[in-house]
PDB file of C-alpha atoms (C1' of nucleotides) in Angstrom:
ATOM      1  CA  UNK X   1     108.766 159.668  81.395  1.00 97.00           C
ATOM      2  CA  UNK X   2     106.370 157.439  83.618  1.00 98.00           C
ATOM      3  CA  UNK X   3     106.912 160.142  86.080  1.00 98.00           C
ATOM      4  CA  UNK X   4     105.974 162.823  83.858  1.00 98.00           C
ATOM      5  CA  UNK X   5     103.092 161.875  82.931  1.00 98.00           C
ATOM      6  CA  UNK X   6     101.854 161.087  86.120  1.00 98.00           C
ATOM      7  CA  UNK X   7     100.711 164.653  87.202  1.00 98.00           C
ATOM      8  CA  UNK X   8      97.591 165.570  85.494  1.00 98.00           C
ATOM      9  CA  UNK X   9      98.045 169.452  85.185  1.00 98.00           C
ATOM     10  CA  UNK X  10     101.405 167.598  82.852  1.00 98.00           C
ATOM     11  CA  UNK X  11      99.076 165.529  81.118  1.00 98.00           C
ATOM     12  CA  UNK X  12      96.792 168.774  80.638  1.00 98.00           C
ATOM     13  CA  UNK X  13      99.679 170.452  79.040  1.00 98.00           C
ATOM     14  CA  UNK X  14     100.618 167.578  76.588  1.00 98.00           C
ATOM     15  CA  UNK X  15      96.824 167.953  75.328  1.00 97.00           C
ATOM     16  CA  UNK X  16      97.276 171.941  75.267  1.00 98.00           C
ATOM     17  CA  UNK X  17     100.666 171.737  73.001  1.00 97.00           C
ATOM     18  CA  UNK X  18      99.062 169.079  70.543  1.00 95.00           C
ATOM     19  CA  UNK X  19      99.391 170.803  67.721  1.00 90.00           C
ATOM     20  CA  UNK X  20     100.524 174.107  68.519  1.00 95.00           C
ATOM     21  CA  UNK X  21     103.398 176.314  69.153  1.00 97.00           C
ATOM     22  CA  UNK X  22     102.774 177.914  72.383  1.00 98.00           C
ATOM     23  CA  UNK X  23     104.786 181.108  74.601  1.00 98.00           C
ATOM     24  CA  UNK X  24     104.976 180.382  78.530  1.00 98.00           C
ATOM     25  CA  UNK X  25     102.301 183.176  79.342  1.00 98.00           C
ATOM     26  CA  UNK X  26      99.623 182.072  77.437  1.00 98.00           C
ATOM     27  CA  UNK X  27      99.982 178.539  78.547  1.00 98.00           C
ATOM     28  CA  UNK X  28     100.145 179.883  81.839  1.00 98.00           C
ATOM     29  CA  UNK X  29      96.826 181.658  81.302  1.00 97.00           C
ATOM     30  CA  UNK X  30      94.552 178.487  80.866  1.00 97.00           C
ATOM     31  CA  UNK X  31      96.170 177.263  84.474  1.00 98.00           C
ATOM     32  CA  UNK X  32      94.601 178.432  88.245  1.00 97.00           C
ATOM     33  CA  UNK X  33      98.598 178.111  89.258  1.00 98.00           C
ATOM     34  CA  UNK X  34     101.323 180.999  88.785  1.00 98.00           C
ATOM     35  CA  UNK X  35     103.312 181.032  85.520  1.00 98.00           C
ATOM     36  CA  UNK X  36     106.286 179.924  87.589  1.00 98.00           C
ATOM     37  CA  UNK X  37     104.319 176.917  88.385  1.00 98.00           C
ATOM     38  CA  UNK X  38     103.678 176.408  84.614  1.00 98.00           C
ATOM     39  CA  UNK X  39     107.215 176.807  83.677  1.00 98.00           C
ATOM     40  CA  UNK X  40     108.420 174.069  86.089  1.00 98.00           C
ATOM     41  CA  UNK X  41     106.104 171.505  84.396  1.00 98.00           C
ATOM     42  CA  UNK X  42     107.223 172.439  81.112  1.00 98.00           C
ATOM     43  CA  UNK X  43     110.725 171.917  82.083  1.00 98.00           C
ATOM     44  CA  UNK X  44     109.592 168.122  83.389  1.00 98.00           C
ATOM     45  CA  UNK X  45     108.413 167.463  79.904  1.00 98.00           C
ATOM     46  CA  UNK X  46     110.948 169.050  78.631  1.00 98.00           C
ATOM     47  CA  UNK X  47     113.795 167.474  80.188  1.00 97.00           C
ATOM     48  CA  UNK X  48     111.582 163.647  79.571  1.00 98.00           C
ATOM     49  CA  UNK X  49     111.463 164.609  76.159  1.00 97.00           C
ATOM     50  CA  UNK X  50     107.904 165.023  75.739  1.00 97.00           C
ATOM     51  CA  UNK X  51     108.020 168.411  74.521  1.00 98.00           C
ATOM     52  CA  UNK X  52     110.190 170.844  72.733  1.00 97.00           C
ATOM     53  CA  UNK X  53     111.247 174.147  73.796  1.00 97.00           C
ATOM     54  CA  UNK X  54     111.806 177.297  70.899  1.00 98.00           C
ATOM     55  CA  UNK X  55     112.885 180.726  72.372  1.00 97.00           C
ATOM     56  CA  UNK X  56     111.248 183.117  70.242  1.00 97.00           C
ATOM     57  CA  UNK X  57     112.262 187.080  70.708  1.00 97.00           C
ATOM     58  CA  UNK X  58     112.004 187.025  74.656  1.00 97.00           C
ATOM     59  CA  UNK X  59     109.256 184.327  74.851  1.00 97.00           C
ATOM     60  CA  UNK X  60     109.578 181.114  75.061  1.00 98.00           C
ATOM     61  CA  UNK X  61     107.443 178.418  72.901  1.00 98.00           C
ATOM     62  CA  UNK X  62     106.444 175.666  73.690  1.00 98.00           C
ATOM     63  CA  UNK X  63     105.322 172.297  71.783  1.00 97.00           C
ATOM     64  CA  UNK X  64     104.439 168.924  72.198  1.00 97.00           C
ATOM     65  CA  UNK X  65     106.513 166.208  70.896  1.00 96.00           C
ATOM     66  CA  UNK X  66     105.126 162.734  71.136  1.00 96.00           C
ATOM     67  CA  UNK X  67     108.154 160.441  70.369  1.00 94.00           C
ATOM     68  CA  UNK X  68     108.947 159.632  74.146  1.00 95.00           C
ATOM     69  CA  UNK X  69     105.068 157.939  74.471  1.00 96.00           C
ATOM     70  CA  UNK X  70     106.420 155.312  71.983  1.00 94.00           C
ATOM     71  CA  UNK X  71     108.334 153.777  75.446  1.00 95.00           C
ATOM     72  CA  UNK X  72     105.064 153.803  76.887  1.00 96.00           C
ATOM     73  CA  UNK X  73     103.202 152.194  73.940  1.00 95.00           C
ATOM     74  CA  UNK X  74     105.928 149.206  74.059  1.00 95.00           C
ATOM     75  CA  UNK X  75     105.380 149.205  77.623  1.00 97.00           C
ATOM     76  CA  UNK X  76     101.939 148.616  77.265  1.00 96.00           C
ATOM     77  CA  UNK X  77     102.028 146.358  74.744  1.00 94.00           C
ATOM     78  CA  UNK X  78     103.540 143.641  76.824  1.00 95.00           C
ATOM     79  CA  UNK X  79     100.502 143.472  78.703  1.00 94.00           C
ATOM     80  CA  UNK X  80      98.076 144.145  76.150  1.00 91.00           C
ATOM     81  CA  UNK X  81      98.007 140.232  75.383  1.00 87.00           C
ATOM     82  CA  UNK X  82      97.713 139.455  79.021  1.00 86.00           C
ATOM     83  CA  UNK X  83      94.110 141.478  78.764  1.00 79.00           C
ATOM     84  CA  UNK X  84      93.547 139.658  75.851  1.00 72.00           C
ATOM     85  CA  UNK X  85      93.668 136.395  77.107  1.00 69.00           C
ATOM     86  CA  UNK X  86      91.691 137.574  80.338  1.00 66.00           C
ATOM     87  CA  UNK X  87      88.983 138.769  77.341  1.00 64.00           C
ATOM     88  CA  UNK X  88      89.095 135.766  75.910  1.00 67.00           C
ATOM     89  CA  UNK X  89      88.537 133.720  77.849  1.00 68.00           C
ATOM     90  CA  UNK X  90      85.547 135.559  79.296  1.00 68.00           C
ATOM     91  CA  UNK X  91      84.127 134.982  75.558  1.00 66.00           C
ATOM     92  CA  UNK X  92      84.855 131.896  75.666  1.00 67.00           C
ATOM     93  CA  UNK X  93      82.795 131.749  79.144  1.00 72.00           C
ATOM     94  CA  UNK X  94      79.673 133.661  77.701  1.00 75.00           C
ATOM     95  CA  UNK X  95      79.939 131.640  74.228  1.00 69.00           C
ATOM     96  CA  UNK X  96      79.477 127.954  76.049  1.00 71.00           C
ATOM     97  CA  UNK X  97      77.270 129.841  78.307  1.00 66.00           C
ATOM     98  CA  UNK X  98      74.867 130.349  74.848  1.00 68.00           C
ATOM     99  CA  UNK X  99      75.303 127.084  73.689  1.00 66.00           C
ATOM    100  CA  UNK X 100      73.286 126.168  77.005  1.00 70.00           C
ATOM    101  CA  UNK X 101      71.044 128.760  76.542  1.00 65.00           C
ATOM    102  CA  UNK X 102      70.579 129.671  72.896  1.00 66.00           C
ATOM    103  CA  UNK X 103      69.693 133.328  72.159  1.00 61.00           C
ATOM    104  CA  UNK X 104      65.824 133.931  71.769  1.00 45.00           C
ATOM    105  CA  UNK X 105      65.487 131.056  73.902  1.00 41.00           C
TER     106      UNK X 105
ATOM    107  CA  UNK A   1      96.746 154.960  87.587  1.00 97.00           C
ATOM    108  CA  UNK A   2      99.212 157.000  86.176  1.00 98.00           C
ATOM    109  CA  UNK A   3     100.102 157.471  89.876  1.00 98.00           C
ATOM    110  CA  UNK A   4     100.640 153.453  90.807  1.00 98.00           C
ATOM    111  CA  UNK A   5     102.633 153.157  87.700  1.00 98.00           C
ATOM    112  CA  UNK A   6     104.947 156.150  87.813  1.00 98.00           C
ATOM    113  CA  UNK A   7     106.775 154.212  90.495  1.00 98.00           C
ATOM    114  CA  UNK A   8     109.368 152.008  88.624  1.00 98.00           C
ATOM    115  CA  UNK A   9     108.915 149.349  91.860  1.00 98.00           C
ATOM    116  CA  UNK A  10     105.308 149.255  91.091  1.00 98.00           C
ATOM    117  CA  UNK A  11     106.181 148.809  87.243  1.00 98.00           C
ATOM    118  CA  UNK A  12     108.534 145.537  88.232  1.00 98.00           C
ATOM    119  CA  UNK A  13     105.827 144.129  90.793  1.00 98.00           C
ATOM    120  CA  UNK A  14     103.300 144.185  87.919  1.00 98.00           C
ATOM    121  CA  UNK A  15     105.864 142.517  85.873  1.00 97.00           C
ATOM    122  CA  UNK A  16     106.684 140.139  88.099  1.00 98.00           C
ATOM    123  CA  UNK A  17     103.028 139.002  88.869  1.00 97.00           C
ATOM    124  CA  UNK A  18     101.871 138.451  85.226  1.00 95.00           C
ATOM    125  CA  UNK A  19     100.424 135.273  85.091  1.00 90.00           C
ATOM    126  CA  UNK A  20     101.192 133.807  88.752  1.00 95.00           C
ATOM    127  CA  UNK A  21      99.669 134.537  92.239  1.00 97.00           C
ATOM    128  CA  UNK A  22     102.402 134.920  95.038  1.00 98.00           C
ATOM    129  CA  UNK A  23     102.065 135.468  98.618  1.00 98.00           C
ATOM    130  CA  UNK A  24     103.935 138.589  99.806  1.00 98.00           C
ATOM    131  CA  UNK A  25     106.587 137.089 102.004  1.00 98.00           C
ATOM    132  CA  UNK A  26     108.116 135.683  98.449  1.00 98.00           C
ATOM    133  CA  UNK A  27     107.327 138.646  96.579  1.00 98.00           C
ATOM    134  CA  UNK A  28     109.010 140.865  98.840  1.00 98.00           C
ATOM    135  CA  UNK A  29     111.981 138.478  98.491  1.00 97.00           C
ATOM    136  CA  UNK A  30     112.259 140.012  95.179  1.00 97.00           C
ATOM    137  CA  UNK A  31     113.449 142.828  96.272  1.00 98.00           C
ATOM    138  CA  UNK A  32     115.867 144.703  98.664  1.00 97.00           C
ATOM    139  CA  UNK A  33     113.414 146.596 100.937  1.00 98.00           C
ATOM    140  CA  UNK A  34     111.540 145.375 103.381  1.00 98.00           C
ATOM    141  CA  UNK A  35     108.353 143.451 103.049  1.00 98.00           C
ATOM    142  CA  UNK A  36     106.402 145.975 104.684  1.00 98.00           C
ATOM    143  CA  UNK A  37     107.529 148.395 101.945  1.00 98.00           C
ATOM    144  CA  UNK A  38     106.952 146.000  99.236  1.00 98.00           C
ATOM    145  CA  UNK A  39     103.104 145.215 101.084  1.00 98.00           C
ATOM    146  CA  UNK A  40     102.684 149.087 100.971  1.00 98.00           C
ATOM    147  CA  UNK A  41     103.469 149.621  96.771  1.00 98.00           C
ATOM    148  CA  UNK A  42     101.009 146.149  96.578  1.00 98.00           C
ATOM    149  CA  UNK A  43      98.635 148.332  98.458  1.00 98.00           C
ATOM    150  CA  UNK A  44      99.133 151.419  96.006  1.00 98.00           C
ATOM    151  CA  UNK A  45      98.414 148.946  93.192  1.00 98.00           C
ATOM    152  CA  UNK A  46      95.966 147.356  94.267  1.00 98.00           C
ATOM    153  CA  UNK A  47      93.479 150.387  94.652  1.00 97.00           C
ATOM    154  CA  UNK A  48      94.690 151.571  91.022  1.00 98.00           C
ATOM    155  CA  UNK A  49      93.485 147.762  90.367  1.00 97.00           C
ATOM    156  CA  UNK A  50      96.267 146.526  88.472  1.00 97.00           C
ATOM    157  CA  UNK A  51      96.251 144.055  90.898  1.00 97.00           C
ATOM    158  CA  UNK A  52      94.240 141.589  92.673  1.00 97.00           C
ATOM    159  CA  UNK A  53      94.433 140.224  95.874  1.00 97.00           C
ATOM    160  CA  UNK A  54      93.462 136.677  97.928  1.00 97.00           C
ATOM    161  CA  UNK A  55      93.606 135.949 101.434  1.00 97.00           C
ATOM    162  CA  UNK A  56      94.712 131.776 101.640  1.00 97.00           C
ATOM    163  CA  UNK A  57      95.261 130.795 105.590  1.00 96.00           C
ATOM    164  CA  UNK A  58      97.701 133.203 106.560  1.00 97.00           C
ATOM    165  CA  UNK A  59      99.202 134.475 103.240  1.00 97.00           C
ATOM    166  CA  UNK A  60      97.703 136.835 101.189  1.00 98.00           C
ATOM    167  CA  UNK A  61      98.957 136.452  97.426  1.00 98.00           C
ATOM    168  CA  UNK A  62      98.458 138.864  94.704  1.00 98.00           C
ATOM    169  CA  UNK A  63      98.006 138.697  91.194  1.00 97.00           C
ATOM    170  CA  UNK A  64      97.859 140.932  88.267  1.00 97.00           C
ATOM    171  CA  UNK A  65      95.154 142.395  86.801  1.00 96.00           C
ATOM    172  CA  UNK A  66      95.996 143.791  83.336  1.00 95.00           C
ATOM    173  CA  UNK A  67      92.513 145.516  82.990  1.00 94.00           C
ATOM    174  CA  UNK A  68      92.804 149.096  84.283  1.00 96.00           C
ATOM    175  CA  UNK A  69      95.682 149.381  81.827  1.00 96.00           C
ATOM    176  CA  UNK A  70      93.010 150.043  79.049  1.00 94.00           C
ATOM    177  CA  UNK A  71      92.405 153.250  80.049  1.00 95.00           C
ATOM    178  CA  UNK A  72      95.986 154.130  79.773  1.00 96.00           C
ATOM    179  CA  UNK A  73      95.887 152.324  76.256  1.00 95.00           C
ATOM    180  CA  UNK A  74      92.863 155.046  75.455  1.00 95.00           C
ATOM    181  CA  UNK A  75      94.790 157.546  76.391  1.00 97.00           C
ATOM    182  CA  UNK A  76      97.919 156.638  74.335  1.00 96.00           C
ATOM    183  CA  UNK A  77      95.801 156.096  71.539  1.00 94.00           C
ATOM    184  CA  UNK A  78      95.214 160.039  71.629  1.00 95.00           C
ATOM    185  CA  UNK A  79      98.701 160.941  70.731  1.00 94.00           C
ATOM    186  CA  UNK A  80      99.379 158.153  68.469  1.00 91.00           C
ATOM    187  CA  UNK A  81      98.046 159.674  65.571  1.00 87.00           C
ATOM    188  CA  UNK A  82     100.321 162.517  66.189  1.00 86.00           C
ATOM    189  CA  UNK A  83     103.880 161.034  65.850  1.00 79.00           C
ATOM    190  CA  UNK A  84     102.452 158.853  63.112  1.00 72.00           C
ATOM    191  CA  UNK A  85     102.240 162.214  61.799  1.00 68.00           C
ATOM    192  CA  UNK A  86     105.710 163.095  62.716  1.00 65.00           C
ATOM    193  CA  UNK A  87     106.755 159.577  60.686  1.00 64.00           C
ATOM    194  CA  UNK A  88     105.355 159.982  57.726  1.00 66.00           C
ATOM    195  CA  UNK A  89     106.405 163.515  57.393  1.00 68.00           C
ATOM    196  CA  UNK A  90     109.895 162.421  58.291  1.00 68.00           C
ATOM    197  CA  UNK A  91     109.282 159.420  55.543  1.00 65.00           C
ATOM    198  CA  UNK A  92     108.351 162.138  53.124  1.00 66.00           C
ATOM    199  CA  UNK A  93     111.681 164.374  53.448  1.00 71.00           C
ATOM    200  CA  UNK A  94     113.575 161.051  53.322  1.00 73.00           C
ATOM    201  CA  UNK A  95     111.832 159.942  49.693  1.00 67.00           C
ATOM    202  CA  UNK A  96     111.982 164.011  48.466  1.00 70.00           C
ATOM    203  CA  UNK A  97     115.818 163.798  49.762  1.00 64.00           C
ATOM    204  CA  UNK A  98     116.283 160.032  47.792  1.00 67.00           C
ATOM    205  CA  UNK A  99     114.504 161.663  44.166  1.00 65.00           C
ATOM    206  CA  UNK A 100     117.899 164.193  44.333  1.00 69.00           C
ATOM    207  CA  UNK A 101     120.435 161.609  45.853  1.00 63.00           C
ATOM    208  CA  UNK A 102     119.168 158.046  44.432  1.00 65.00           C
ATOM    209  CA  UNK A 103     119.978 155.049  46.468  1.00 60.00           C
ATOM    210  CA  UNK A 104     122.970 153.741  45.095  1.00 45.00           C
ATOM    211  CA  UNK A 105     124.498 156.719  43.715  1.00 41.00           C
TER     212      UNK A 105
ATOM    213  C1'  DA G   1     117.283 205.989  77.228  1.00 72.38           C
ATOM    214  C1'  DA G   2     113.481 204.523  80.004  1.00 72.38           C
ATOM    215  C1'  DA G   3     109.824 201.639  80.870  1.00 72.38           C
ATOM    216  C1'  DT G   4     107.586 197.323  80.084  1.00 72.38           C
ATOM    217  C1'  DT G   5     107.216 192.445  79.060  1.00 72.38           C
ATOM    218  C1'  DA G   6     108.496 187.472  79.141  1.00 72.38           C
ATOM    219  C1'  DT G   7     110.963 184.453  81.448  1.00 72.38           C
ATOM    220  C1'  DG G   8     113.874 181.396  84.606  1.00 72.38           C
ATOM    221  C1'  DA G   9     116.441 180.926  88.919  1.00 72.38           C
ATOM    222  C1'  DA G  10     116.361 180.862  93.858  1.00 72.38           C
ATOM    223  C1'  DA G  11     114.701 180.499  98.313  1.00 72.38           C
ATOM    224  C1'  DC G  12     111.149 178.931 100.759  1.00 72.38           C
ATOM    225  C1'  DC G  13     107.045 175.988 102.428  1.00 72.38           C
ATOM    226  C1'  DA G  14     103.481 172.246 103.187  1.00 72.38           C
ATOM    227  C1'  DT G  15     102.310 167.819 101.677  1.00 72.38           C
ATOM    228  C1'  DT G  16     103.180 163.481  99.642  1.00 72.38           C
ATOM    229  C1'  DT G  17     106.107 159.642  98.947  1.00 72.38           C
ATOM    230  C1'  DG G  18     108.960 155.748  99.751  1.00 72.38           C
ATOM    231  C1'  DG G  19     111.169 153.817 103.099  1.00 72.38           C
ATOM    232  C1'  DT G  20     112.040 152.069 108.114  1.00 72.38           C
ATOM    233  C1'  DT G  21     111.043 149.688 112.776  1.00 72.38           C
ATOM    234  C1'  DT G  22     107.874 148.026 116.065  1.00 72.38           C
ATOM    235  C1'  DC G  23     103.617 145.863 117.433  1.00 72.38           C
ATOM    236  C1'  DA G  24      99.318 143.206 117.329  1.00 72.38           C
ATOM    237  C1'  DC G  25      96.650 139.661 115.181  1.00 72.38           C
ATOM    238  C1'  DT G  26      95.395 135.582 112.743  1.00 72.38           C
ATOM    239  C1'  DT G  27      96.622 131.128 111.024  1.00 72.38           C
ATOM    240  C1'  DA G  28      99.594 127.135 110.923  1.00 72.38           C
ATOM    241  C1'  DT G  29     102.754 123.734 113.174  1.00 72.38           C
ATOM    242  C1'  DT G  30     104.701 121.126 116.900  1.00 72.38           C
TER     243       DT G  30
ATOM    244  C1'  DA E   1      98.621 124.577 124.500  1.00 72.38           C
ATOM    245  C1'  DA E   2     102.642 126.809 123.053  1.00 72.38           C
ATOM    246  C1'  DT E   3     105.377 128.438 119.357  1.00 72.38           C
ATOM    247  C1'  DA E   4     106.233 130.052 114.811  1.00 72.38           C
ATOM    248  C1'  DA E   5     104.934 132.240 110.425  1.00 72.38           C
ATOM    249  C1'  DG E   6     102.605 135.722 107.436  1.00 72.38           C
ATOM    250  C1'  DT E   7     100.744 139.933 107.391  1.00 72.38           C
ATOM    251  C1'  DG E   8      98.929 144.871 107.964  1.00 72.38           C
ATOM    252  C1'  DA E   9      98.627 149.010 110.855  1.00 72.38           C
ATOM    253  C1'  DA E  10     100.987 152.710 113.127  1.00 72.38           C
ATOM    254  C1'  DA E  11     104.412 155.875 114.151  1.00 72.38           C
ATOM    255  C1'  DC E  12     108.163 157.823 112.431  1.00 72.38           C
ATOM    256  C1'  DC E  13     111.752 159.928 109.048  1.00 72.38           C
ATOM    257  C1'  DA E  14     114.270 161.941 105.008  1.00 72.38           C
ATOM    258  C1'  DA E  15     113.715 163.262 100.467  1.00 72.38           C
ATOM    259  C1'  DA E  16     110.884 164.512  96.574  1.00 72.38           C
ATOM    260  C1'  DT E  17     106.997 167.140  94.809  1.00 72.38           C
ATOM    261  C1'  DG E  18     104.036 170.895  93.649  1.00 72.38           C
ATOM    262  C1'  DG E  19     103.290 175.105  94.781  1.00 72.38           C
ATOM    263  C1'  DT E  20     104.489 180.160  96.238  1.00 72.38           C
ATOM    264  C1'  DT E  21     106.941 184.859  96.180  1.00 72.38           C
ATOM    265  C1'  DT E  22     110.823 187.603  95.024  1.00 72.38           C
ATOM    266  C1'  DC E  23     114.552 188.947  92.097  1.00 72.38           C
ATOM    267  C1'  DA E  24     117.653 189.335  87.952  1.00 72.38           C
ATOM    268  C1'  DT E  25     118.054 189.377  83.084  1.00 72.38           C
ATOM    269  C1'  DA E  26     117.190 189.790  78.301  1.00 72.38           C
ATOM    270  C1'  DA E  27     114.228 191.527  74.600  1.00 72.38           C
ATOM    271  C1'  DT E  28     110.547 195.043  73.080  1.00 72.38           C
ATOM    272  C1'  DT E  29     108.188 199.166  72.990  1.00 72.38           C
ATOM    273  C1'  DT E  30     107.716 203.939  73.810  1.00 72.38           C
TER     274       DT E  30
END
DNA sequence: AAATTATGAAACCATTTGGTTTCACTTATT
DNA sequence: AATAAGTGAAACCAAATGGTTTCATAATTT
């Protein structure tokens, strides 16, 4: 998943297939690489989950499925408080800083 | 970013430097490559800025810094709304499934 | 039935990546 | 002053990555 997300024209196509249903060719069409190219990614976020494949007639269709960033939203949360504190304590900082030096002063 | 932490090495170094500041010789004991390798993924981190480092005599330790982690929060916070979506849809076919088959029935 | 369209698989290639070993350099320690 | 310790830079290597082109196959259109 970390992987997956770590090439941008992947993160691209997560923001493409937001809320739509799309074949491989007209993906491919908003992309400077060959459709071949295209298809690869897909199958990277495919196979991590992060988006779900439909064969439709003889295209395939493509759309995003989010449920795999909720690993990355836990992941991220561990730290989050570790920011926190860091923000904290620089308000902390600026806030005796004040009492020093009132505002309008 | 998305780069430094793709690499599940670089994902356990962060971990492991979350509120101390180690030198490299024992942060590389961590682990079963060689310090060089371990100074080369602290390298990798360190210009994504996740982590911070300090020269003392002859060690150098390293710390992390939680703040470029934000942007990855940002970015998260893109799709969020999106399998809250997913959710509360799936919340609504459990309720219109529970008006036919009543808990307890 | 023949031609066209949409696609993935395969073979290939250059570059990046994650690791190694060796070496030089700076800072302790004895 | 000599030795030891902590580190990064450099050269090197195998494997992974991101791309290409070519080909086979299945579905659609004519």
């Amino acid at each position: 998943m970390f992987q997956a997300i770590a090439d941008p024209t992947r993160r691209s196509l997560l923001q493409l297939l937001v809320d739509q249903e799309i074949p491989v060719k007209d993906i491919a069409g908003h992309y400077p690489m060959s459709r071949t190219a295209v298809s690869k990614h897909l199958r990277i976020l495919s196979e991590a989950g992060l988006v779900v494949e439909r064969k439709v007639g003889r295209e395939t269709r493509y759309r995003l499925d989010p449920e795999p960033l909720l690993e990355l939203k836990r992941w991220l949360a561990y730290y989050e408080r570790y920011w926190e504190n860091r923000l904290q304590a620089l308000k902390r900082l600026v806030e005796a800083d004040e009492s020093v030096h009132p505002r309008g002063e």
